[in-house]
Amino acid sequence: MKSIQLIVIASVIAIASACKDNSESVSIIPEPDSISIGKDCFKVAGAPSIVGENIPASAVEAIKDFSNHLQTVTGKPIRKNAPAFSYKLDEKLAPEAYTIEISKKGAIISAADLNGFLYAIQSLKQMLPTAVYGNTASKENWILPAVRIQDGPRFAYRGLMLDSSRHFIPAEEVYKIIDLMLVHKMNRLHWHLTDDQGWRIESKKYPRLTEIGAWRNGTEIQRRKVADGIRYGGFYTQDQLRAIVKYAAARGITIVPEIDIPGHTTAAVASYPELGCSGKQVEVRQLWGISEDVLCPGKESTFEFLEGILTELMDIFPSEYIHIGGDECPKQSWENCPRCQARIRQLGLRDKDGFSAEHYLQNYVTARVQKILNDHGRKIIGWDEILEGELAKGATVMSWRGTKGGIEAIGKGFDVIMSPNTYCYINYFQTKERDKEPRRNGRYLPVEQVYGYEPSDGIPENGMEHILGVQCNLWGEFLPNTTHLEYQLLPRMSAFSEVAWCRKDNKDYGRFLTSLEHMTGIYKALDFVYCRYLWGYVGLPGHELPARSKEELDTLDYHKVPYMEY
Ligand code: ACM
Ligand code: ZN
């Protein structure tokens, strides 16, 4: 009893003195470019919002939402003549940049565009009690510290990739992650929507893609090369996709959809067998890994299909960039296909510079798809395999097999997005205690290593101008449910947000870990699970796993163990 009283008294003192020493009340992730902290504070309960002239309508919406939300969480209606939030358009500021100046007289917030205002609001929210992320009135010390912040991103493209093919991610979870991306000032959701194990986009023109391609008759258990025999699948309707695109846009996030071609297309070939070289009926793939059932570029009808499906895709997703995959395309079926070989002869392709004629056939596919998209004013992004052989101008390369693809692409004058697996594949294990972690891809990538990624390392002088940005990737083979997904995502996405946002000399892992304490309060308020190994706990809360030997793990009956071990 005594100690509880003491804690209460201590926290009252902390609140009473909060206006005097603000240094502990500011922990923003990603760390702002520059921040100076004063002694006063601004009492925000009842504060009106004054919206300056010419602020874009989308930003005015966001400002109004924030103002209404503050009334809800503080439980106080707006009072006229109280210290106010003043929002001003400042076109001299860079895209997505903002400034905040807080005194006891209120807050002045300036930005040049929607994202600038959105990010200013995110920084304000991170300086308020975490109850600001709730939806009910809460008795808190609703003050903002007197600070001056000048902030803006290092990179224009700050991405997260989600894989809805290997395991379907429910739409509600996608909305939740979009909200989390906004908290972290990330602005591109690269959405991997098709692969061998499932096609997830409704097509009006090709309905079998979801009647057949969205469902598989089993899922590989762990990495054991056997499937569980349970039918699994799902897809997003076009209406659902359009609604998600709109929701993301209001939060400053562009969705970059990916249709992976010409490899990773077994779900499409299972739906329309004529898309493959043999024309044989195949099944939507149940095992992980790489499939040899790829698109046949020997047939003109394959390109008609691609034009049809990409036209539908562009109608749903307004993104300037469309991701066309291009990774891990085995060439065996092309080597054995008379039509592909005829195409190779017709194009005069041959083995050259260490690449086979079939590699150049993949270049031909890339170039034709690029033309379809360019004709509609769009641009392509592809995984770094698209560089092998010859790549047409105007493509952007996503470097995933380490940094070498990105470095080579820059050398050839291409724009790149850096996403090296060694730092950015947040589906890898995050602790060394694998027997206690959910099963997943085998490599080890702790938070500190994600945080330590420096995108300029190894990049030649003047090369940085070709780096549009960076992206972390969450592949879904071992994410059968949203609990696993969130466990893998956090806290590594928080670390990654500083790679994407902060100047090189503004990063500090020790400071980041301190700020992460406050961020975990935000995770909880937004109802996210996160990996707590930095706090001495491995595994999922409430799902302690028994320690198991490798032999046991290899021989477990996975139908009988808790879902955490799936
Ligand atoms: C990839 O990880 N296959 C891009
Ligand atoms: Zn073929």
XYZ file of C-alpha atoms and ligand atoms in Angstrom:
571
model
C 0.000 0.000 0.000
C 2.731 2.390 1.038
C 4.687 1.893 -2.150
C 1.588 2.467 -4.301
C 1.002 5.790 -2.515
C 4.597 6.727 -3.165
C 4.244 5.965 -6.859
C 1.104 8.104 -7.074
C 2.842 11.040 -5.357
C 5.875 10.653 -7.614
C 3.796 10.731 -10.765
C 1.841 13.793 -9.574
C 5.157 15.577 -9.049
C 6.304 14.469 -12.493
C 3.139 15.877 -14.065
C 3.273 19.129 -12.075
C 6.849 19.698 -13.161
C 6.316 18.525 -16.747
C 6.229 22.098 -17.998
C 9.610 22.881 -16.486
C 11.717 20.057 -17.816
C 10.477 18.879 -21.158
C 13.565 16.983 -22.202
C 12.059 13.625 -21.227
C 8.683 14.260 -22.821
C 9.994 14.348 -26.370
C 10.744 11.020 -27.995
C 9.730 10.943 -31.604
C 10.406 8.085 -34.026
C 11.733 8.731 -36.596
C 13.897 11.334 -34.869
C 13.251 14.825 -36.290
C 15.992 16.603 -38.185
C 16.362 19.313 -35.582
C 14.626 19.868 -32.312
C 15.150 22.379 -29.521
C 13.293 22.094 -26.280
C 12.157 24.993 -24.100
C 10.594 25.235 -20.663
C 6.981 26.224 -21.218
C 4.104 24.135 -22.356
C 0.891 24.453 -24.310
C -2.304 23.112 -22.748
C -4.095 21.526 -25.652
C -7.474 20.615 -24.123
C -10.027 22.935 -25.734
C -7.475 24.471 -28.137
C -9.043 25.644 -31.410
C -7.364 25.049 -34.788
C -6.845 27.981 -37.110
C -6.389 26.854 -40.696
C -4.415 29.257 -42.900
C -5.164 30.108 -46.508
C -4.549 27.853 -49.483
C -3.793 24.739 -47.470
C -4.687 21.745 -49.702
C -8.175 20.365 -49.021
C -6.789 16.916 -48.127
C -4.579 18.508 -45.446
C -7.506 20.575 -44.125
C -9.400 17.285 -43.690
C -6.497 15.812 -41.726
C -6.248 18.937 -39.546
C -9.998 18.844 -38.813
C -9.820 15.140 -37.966
C -6.990 15.813 -35.521
C -8.846 18.723 -33.941
C -12.024 16.636 -33.512
C -9.981 13.741 -32.195
C -8.357 15.931 -29.546
C -11.792 16.978 -28.328
C -12.703 13.292 -28.020
C -9.609 12.159 -26.127
C -9.322 15.200 -23.864
C -13.076 15.220 -23.281
C -12.996 19.009 -23.669
C -14.867 20.999 -26.332
C -13.077 23.821 -28.114
C -12.898 27.120 -26.227
C -12.698 30.340 -28.197
C -9.716 32.559 -27.344
C -7.794 29.630 -25.837
C -4.199 29.097 -27.058
C -4.560 27.605 -30.528
C -3.010 25.378 -33.155
C -2.261 27.601 -36.180
C -1.636 25.819 -39.462
C 0.130 27.724 -42.241
C 1.066 26.932 -45.805
C 4.764 27.589 -46.396
C 5.602 26.805 -49.995
C 9.290 27.366 -49.349
C 9.419 24.158 -47.362
C 10.506 21.000 -49.186
C 7.997 18.261 -50.058
C 6.926 16.382 -46.905
C 8.856 18.752 -44.619
C 7.275 20.668 -41.754
C 8.082 22.968 -38.866
C 6.470 23.170 -35.444
C 6.883 25.981 -32.950
C 5.217 25.528 -29.592
C 4.969 28.026 -26.743
C 2.390 28.542 -24.035
C 0.507 30.685 -26.570
C -0.072 27.676 -28.797
C 1.497 25.848 -31.725
C 2.386 27.126 -35.176
C 2.613 24.369 -37.748
C 3.891 25.003 -41.270
C 4.200 22.724 -44.285
C 3.962 22.860 -48.067
C 1.853 19.781 -48.777
C -0.437 17.109 -47.360
C 2.384 14.894 -46.119
C 4.115 17.797 -44.374
C 0.960 18.550 -42.368
C 0.297 14.854 -41.711
C 3.825 14.383 -40.361
C 3.624 17.499 -38.185
C 0.462 16.038 -36.659
C 2.247 12.706 -36.112
C 5.051 14.464 -34.254
C 2.509 16.369 -32.145
C 0.763 13.095 -31.309
C 4.017 11.431 -30.280
C 4.623 14.301 -27.821
C 1.190 13.800 -26.220
C 0.171 10.974 -23.853
C -0.334 7.679 -25.714
C -4.051 7.935 -24.852
C -4.156 10.209 -27.913
C -4.121 6.978 -29.974
C -7.354 5.859 -28.313
C -10.910 6.868 -29.042
C -12.293 7.737 -25.652
C -11.965 10.646 -23.224
C -9.069 10.124 -20.871
C -7.803 12.070 -17.874
C -4.188 12.820 -18.806
C -1.830 15.720 -18.605
C -2.808 17.058 -22.034
C 0.140 19.333 -22.668
C 2.636 19.788 -25.454
C 6.163 20.820 -24.528
C 7.583 24.086 -25.855
C 9.688 22.892 -28.776
C 10.896 24.045 -32.132
C 11.098 21.308 -34.703
C 12.383 21.483 -38.252
C 11.972 18.237 -40.009
C 11.924 16.551 -43.376
C 12.822 13.170 -44.863
C 16.166 11.979 -46.136
C 14.548 9.794 -48.820
C 11.427 10.419 -50.908
C 10.523 6.701 -51.091
C 10.099 5.115 -47.653
C 8.563 1.737 -48.187
C 7.203 -1.369 -46.556
C 6.417 -4.489 -48.589
C 3.579 -6.782 -47.537
C 3.101 -10.239 -49.066
C -0.588 -11.131 -49.240
C 0.017 -14.089 -51.559
C 1.738 -16.606 -49.300
C -0.753 -15.861 -46.551
C -3.772 -13.708 -47.112
C -3.710 -10.559 -44.975
C -7.251 -9.523 -44.021
C -8.235 -6.043 -45.205
C -8.689 -4.837 -41.593
C -5.054 -5.687 -40.895
C -3.920 -3.785 -43.982
C -5.776 -0.693 -42.693
C -4.139 -1.117 -39.310
C -0.675 -1.314 -40.869
C -1.362 1.777 -42.982
C -2.109 3.657 -39.744
C 1.168 2.370 -38.300
C 3.088 3.419 -41.407
C 1.734 6.953 -41.016
C 2.921 7.013 -37.380
C 6.400 6.245 -38.791
C 6.169 8.738 -41.686
C 6.492 5.951 -44.249
C 4.882 6.673 -47.589
C 4.969 3.645 -49.913
C 3.162 0.368 -49.372
C 4.570 -2.095 -51.888
C 1.890 -4.752 -52.042
C 2.955 -8.192 -53.304
C -0.449 -9.399 -54.479
C 0.319 -12.361 -56.713
C 2.666 -15.321 -56.532
C 2.806 -19.089 -57.031
C 0.809 -19.712 -53.851
C -2.133 -17.406 -54.532
C -3.587 -14.661 -56.718
C -5.270 -12.014 -54.546
C -6.711 -9.372 -56.932
C -10.248 -9.692 -58.277
C -10.239 -9.439 -62.069
C -13.418 -8.790 -64.017
C -11.742 -9.835 -67.241
C -10.071 -12.992 -65.923
C -12.414 -14.304 -63.194
C -10.643 -17.667 -62.869
C -7.676 -15.854 -61.323
C -9.663 -15.715 -58.102
C -12.089 -18.616 -58.671
C -9.083 -20.925 -58.987
C -5.896 -18.931 -58.441
C -6.836 -17.544 -55.022
C -7.132 -21.003 -53.415
C -4.677 -23.777 -52.708
C -5.266 -27.275 -51.401
C -2.666 -27.121 -48.688
C 0.180 -25.139 -47.200
C 3.737 -26.265 -46.612
C 4.395 -26.955 -42.974
C 7.490 -25.130 -41.832
C 10.140 -25.970 -44.448
C 9.422 -29.664 -44.507
C 8.372 -29.998 -48.157
C 5.043 -31.459 -47.100
C 1.723 -29.630 -47.042
C -1.030 -29.766 -44.436
C -3.843 -30.656 -46.871
C -6.056 -27.817 -45.645
C -7.682 -25.649 -48.327
C -6.579 -22.061 -47.917
C -7.027 -18.753 -49.721
C -8.765 -15.440 -50.179
C -8.685 -12.342 -52.352
C -9.539 -8.648 -52.293
C -12.443 -7.395 -54.384
C -11.786 -4.401 -56.612
C -14.046 -2.329 -54.338
C -11.987 -3.329 -51.306
C -8.764 -2.459 -53.103
C -10.069 0.943 -54.208
C -11.187 1.711 -50.652
C -7.741 0.789 -49.291
C -6.007 2.924 -51.954
C -8.174 5.901 -50.943
C -7.613 5.369 -47.225
C -3.847 5.162 -47.768
C -3.785 8.284 -49.969
C -5.463 10.331 -47.238
C -2.572 9.224 -45.010
C 0.096 10.239 -47.510
C 0.748 6.660 -48.606
C 0.897 5.478 -52.202
C 0.213 1.808 -52.763
C 2.623 0.320 -55.293
C 0.992 -2.927 -56.429
C 3.106 -5.821 -57.638
C 2.125 -8.438 -60.162
C 5.166 -10.704 -60.204
C 6.063 -11.736 -63.796
C 7.189 -13.824 -65.644
C 8.168 -16.127 -62.734
C 6.217 -16.623 -59.496
C 3.099 -17.025 -61.640
C 1.895 -20.564 -60.894
C -1.429 -19.298 -59.471
C -2.110 -17.539 -62.805
C -1.042 -20.593 -64.819
C -3.275 -22.821 -62.648
C -6.178 -20.497 -63.495
C -5.421 -20.300 -67.232
C -3.117 -23.220 -68.203
C -2.602 -21.763 -71.687
C -0.429 -19.073 -70.037
C 2.272 -21.682 -69.403
C 4.599 -23.246 -71.955
C 3.131 -26.792 -71.800
C -0.527 -25.757 -71.498
C -0.906 -28.507 -68.863
C -3.185 -28.012 -65.875
C -1.112 -27.271 -62.771
C -2.171 -26.609 -59.167
C -1.793 -23.454 -57.135
C 1.466 -24.163 -55.353
C 1.377 -25.502 -51.805
C 5.115 -25.533 -51.116
C 7.365 -22.488 -50.685
C 10.389 -21.916 -52.919
C 10.578 -21.373 -56.643
C 8.266 -22.915 -59.239
C 9.121 -23.815 -62.821
C 5.542 -23.149 -63.948
C 6.080 -19.662 -65.363
C 4.480 -17.588 -68.126
C 5.234 -18.505 -71.743
C 6.571 -15.499 -73.657
C 6.520 -17.518 -76.879
C 2.775 -16.969 -77.204
C 1.314 -13.617 -78.193
C -1.756 -14.444 -76.081
C 0.397 -14.203 -72.937
C 1.044 -10.520 -73.713
C -2.671 -9.962 -74.403
C -3.341 -11.363 -70.930
C -0.664 -9.120 -69.406
C -2.074 -6.037 -71.119
C -5.586 -6.939 -69.912
C -4.627 -7.558 -66.302
C -2.261 -4.576 -66.070
C -4.962 -2.298 -67.506
C -7.324 -3.439 -64.749
C -4.569 -2.970 -62.186
C -3.811 0.583 -63.335
C -7.488 1.424 -63.077
C -7.468 0.439 -59.393
C -4.033 1.758 -58.399
C -3.139 5.328 -59.481
C 0.530 4.884 -58.446
C 3.079 6.273 -60.898
C 5.131 3.110 -60.279
C 3.881 -0.419 -60.837
C 6.079 -3.278 -59.592
C 6.434 -6.068 -62.138
C 8.466 -8.492 -60.024
C 10.980 -10.148 -62.338
C 12.745 -12.168 -59.634
C 13.623 -15.851 -59.555
C 12.309 -16.925 -62.949
C 13.629 -20.411 -63.822
C 14.243 -20.811 -67.528
C 13.801 -24.603 -67.955
C 10.309 -24.435 -69.447
C 11.459 -21.814 -71.976
C 14.433 -23.966 -72.963
C 12.058 -26.842 -73.730
C 9.268 -24.835 -75.346
C 9.120 -24.706 -79.185
C 7.250 -21.394 -79.085
C 9.756 -19.752 -76.729
C 12.616 -21.061 -78.854
C 10.902 -19.724 -81.998
C 10.577 -16.322 -80.293
C 14.280 -16.435 -79.410
C 15.177 -17.130 -83.054
C 12.774 -14.489 -84.344
C 14.345 -11.882 -82.020
C 17.864 -13.044 -82.865
C 18.672 -13.648 -79.181
C 21.735 -15.662 -78.243
C 23.934 -16.414 -75.268
C 26.046 -13.323 -74.583
C 28.155 -11.773 -71.803
C 27.530 -14.677 -69.438
C 23.745 -14.623 -69.880
C 21.726 -17.175 -71.807
C 19.387 -16.394 -74.687
C 16.562 -17.163 -72.223
C 17.775 -14.350 -69.955
C 17.467 -12.000 -72.910
C 13.989 -13.426 -73.469
C 13.135 -12.263 -69.949
C 14.465 -8.806 -70.920
C 12.058 -8.925 -73.850
C 9.134 -9.647 -71.471
C 10.227 -6.789 -69.197
C 10.487 -4.368 -72.124
C 7.043 -5.274 -73.470
C 5.436 -4.890 -70.055
C 7.320 -1.633 -69.578
C 5.854 -0.353 -72.844
C 2.299 -1.276 -71.793
C 2.764 0.675 -68.574
C 4.659 3.595 -70.127
C 1.867 3.999 -72.696
C -0.411 4.746 -69.737
C 2.039 7.176 -68.157
C 3.308 4.660 -65.588
C 6.814 3.444 -64.759
C 8.126 0.026 -63.790
C 9.989 -1.152 -60.741
C 11.472 -4.657 -60.796
C 13.584 -6.839 -58.499
C 17.277 -6.683 -59.335
C 17.123 -9.727 -61.664
C 15.646 -7.409 -64.311
C 19.191 -6.051 -64.725
C 20.549 -9.393 -65.941
C 21.178 -9.062 -69.667
C 19.824 -5.778 -70.967
C 17.363 -3.450 -69.272
C 15.543 -0.674 -71.119
C 15.931 2.922 -69.904
C 13.409 4.299 -67.435
C 13.123 1.173 -65.264
C 13.749 1.385 -61.526
C 15.628 -1.457 -59.871
C 14.822 -2.766 -56.403
C 18.036 -4.155 -54.969
C 17.260 -7.184 -52.795
C 20.171 -9.626 -53.191
C 22.339 -7.466 -50.974
C 23.394 -4.083 -52.313
C 25.282 -5.221 -55.410
C 22.284 -5.051 -57.762
C 21.634 -1.479 -56.665
C 25.264 -0.486 -57.093
C 25.396 -2.041 -60.563
C 22.112 -0.382 -61.566
C 23.352 3.034 -60.417
C 26.522 2.466 -62.448
C 24.322 1.959 -65.500
C 22.301 5.104 -64.794
C 19.123 3.508 -63.380
C 17.173 4.736 -60.388
C 17.089 2.291 -57.509
C 15.269 1.473 -54.326
C 17.540 -0.195 -51.825
C 16.063 -3.166 -50.039
C 19.020 -5.472 -49.331
C 17.935 -8.676 -47.612
C 20.883 -8.403 -45.235
C 19.265 -5.391 -43.522
C 15.716 -5.086 -44.811
C 14.136 -8.596 -44.801
C 12.212 -8.303 -41.590
C 10.727 -11.769 -42.015
C 14.065 -13.233 -40.840
C 14.552 -14.379 -37.237
C 15.152 -11.504 -34.862
C 16.733 -13.457 -32.028
C 19.205 -16.315 -31.821
C 16.804 -18.331 -29.693
C 15.090 -19.871 -32.681
C 13.411 -22.635 -30.753
C 11.418 -20.008 -28.857
C 10.526 -17.840 -31.833
C 7.766 -18.497 -34.327
C 9.101 -20.553 -37.246
C 10.341 -18.583 -40.233
C 12.995 -17.992 -42.835
C 16.352 -18.989 -41.504
C 18.495 -15.887 -41.399
C 19.151 -13.650 -38.413
C 18.349 -9.937 -38.529
C 18.123 -8.212 -35.160
C 16.738 -4.688 -34.677
C 20.217 -3.234 -34.303
C 21.280 -4.500 -37.705
C 18.175 -3.062 -39.367
C 18.880 0.234 -37.631
C 22.513 0.113 -38.733
C 21.779 0.025 -42.459
C 23.463 2.977 -44.158
C 22.169 3.258 -47.733
C 25.173 5.278 -48.916
C 27.646 2.492 -48.040
C 29.328 1.242 -51.188
C 27.538 3.747 -53.410
C 29.871 5.614 -55.768
C 30.176 9.390 -55.606
C 27.211 11.135 -57.247
C 25.348 7.839 -57.081
C 23.059 8.872 -54.226
C 20.905 10.953 -56.551
C 19.784 7.658 -58.133
C 18.589 6.236 -54.817
C 14.891 7.068 -54.664
C 14.680 5.487 -51.281
C 14.628 2.371 -49.182
C 12.187 -0.371 -48.298
C 11.802 -3.116 -45.711
C 10.128 -6.340 -46.788
C 7.901 -8.717 -44.890
C 7.599 -11.952 -46.868
C 4.637 -14.030 -45.779
C 5.552 -17.729 -46.013
C 5.782 -18.069 -42.243
C 3.133 -15.548 -41.274
C -0.057 -17.631 -41.113
C -1.859 -15.044 -39.001
C -1.712 -11.379 -38.057
C -0.126 -12.108 -34.662
C 2.940 -13.560 -36.382
C 2.940 -10.761 -38.898
C 2.986 -8.040 -36.253
C 5.611 -9.889 -34.203
C 7.942 -9.818 -37.187
C 7.108 -6.235 -38.123
C 7.777 -4.655 -34.748
C 9.963 -3.179 -33.506
C 12.033 -3.590 -36.679
C 9.812 -1.306 -38.768
C 10.347 1.428 -36.178
C 14.116 1.007 -36.566
C 13.784 1.002 -40.325
C 11.773 4.234 -40.312
C 14.894 6.042 -39.070
C 16.954 4.522 -41.909
C 14.421 5.976 -44.329
C 13.850 9.323 -42.656
C 16.928 10.447 -40.706
C 20.089 12.054 -41.962
C 23.091 9.760 -41.477
C 24.529 11.863 -38.645
C 21.165 12.118 -36.898
C 20.941 8.411 -36.176
C 21.921 7.052 -32.777
C 20.943 3.542 -31.701
C 21.105 4.396 -27.982
C 18.773 7.354 -28.415
C 16.510 5.234 -30.627
C 16.200 2.590 -27.897
C 15.193 5.286 -25.404
C 12.537 6.629 -27.786
C 11.353 3.076 -28.407
C 10.024 2.905 -24.835
C 7.408 5.511 -25.709
C 6.781 3.849 -29.078
C 5.877 0.558 -27.381
C 3.083 2.478 -25.634
C 1.862 3.454 -29.104
C 2.044 -0.182 -30.282
C -0.142 -1.159 -27.347
C -2.575 1.707 -27.874
C -2.933 0.677 -31.529
C -3.328 -2.968 -30.487
C -0.148 -4.313 -32.101
C 1.786 -7.332 -30.942
C 5.547 -6.806 -31.013
C 8.677 -8.794 -30.393
C 9.952 -8.000 -26.901
C 13.389 -9.546 -26.973
C 14.978 -6.137 -26.387
C 13.175 -6.292 -23.055
C 14.456 -9.755 -22.254
C 11.549 -11.835 -23.492
C 11.618 -14.143 -26.500
C 8.452 -15.436 -28.137
C 4.919 -14.150 -28.172
C 3.242 -12.915 -25.022
C 0.792 -15.531 -23.818
C 2.257 -18.149 -26.137
C 5.324 -19.421 -24.380
C 6.841 -22.238 -26.358
C 8.525 -25.228 -24.820
C 12.211 -25.449 -25.656
C 12.644 -28.148 -28.300
C 15.649 -29.829 -29.807
C 16.228 -29.679 -33.541
C 15.290 -33.364 -33.808
C 11.987 -32.707 -32.073
C 11.244 -29.717 -34.283
C 11.945 -31.769 -37.397
C 9.620 -34.562 -36.398
C 6.741 -32.659 -34.781
C 3.211 -33.332 -35.945
C 2.344 -29.770 -36.815
C -1.382 -30.452 -36.810
C -1.194 -31.079 -33.089
C 0.992 -28.235 -31.809
C -0.256 -24.748 -30.928
C -0.588 -22.398 -33.850
C 2.449 -20.451 -32.706
C 4.671 -23.291 -33.835
C 3.146 -23.581 -37.257
C 12.758 -11.842 -53.477
O 13.027 -11.904 -52.264
N 12.597 -12.951 -54.189
C 12.611 -10.568 -54.158
Zn 7.035 -21.078 -73.832
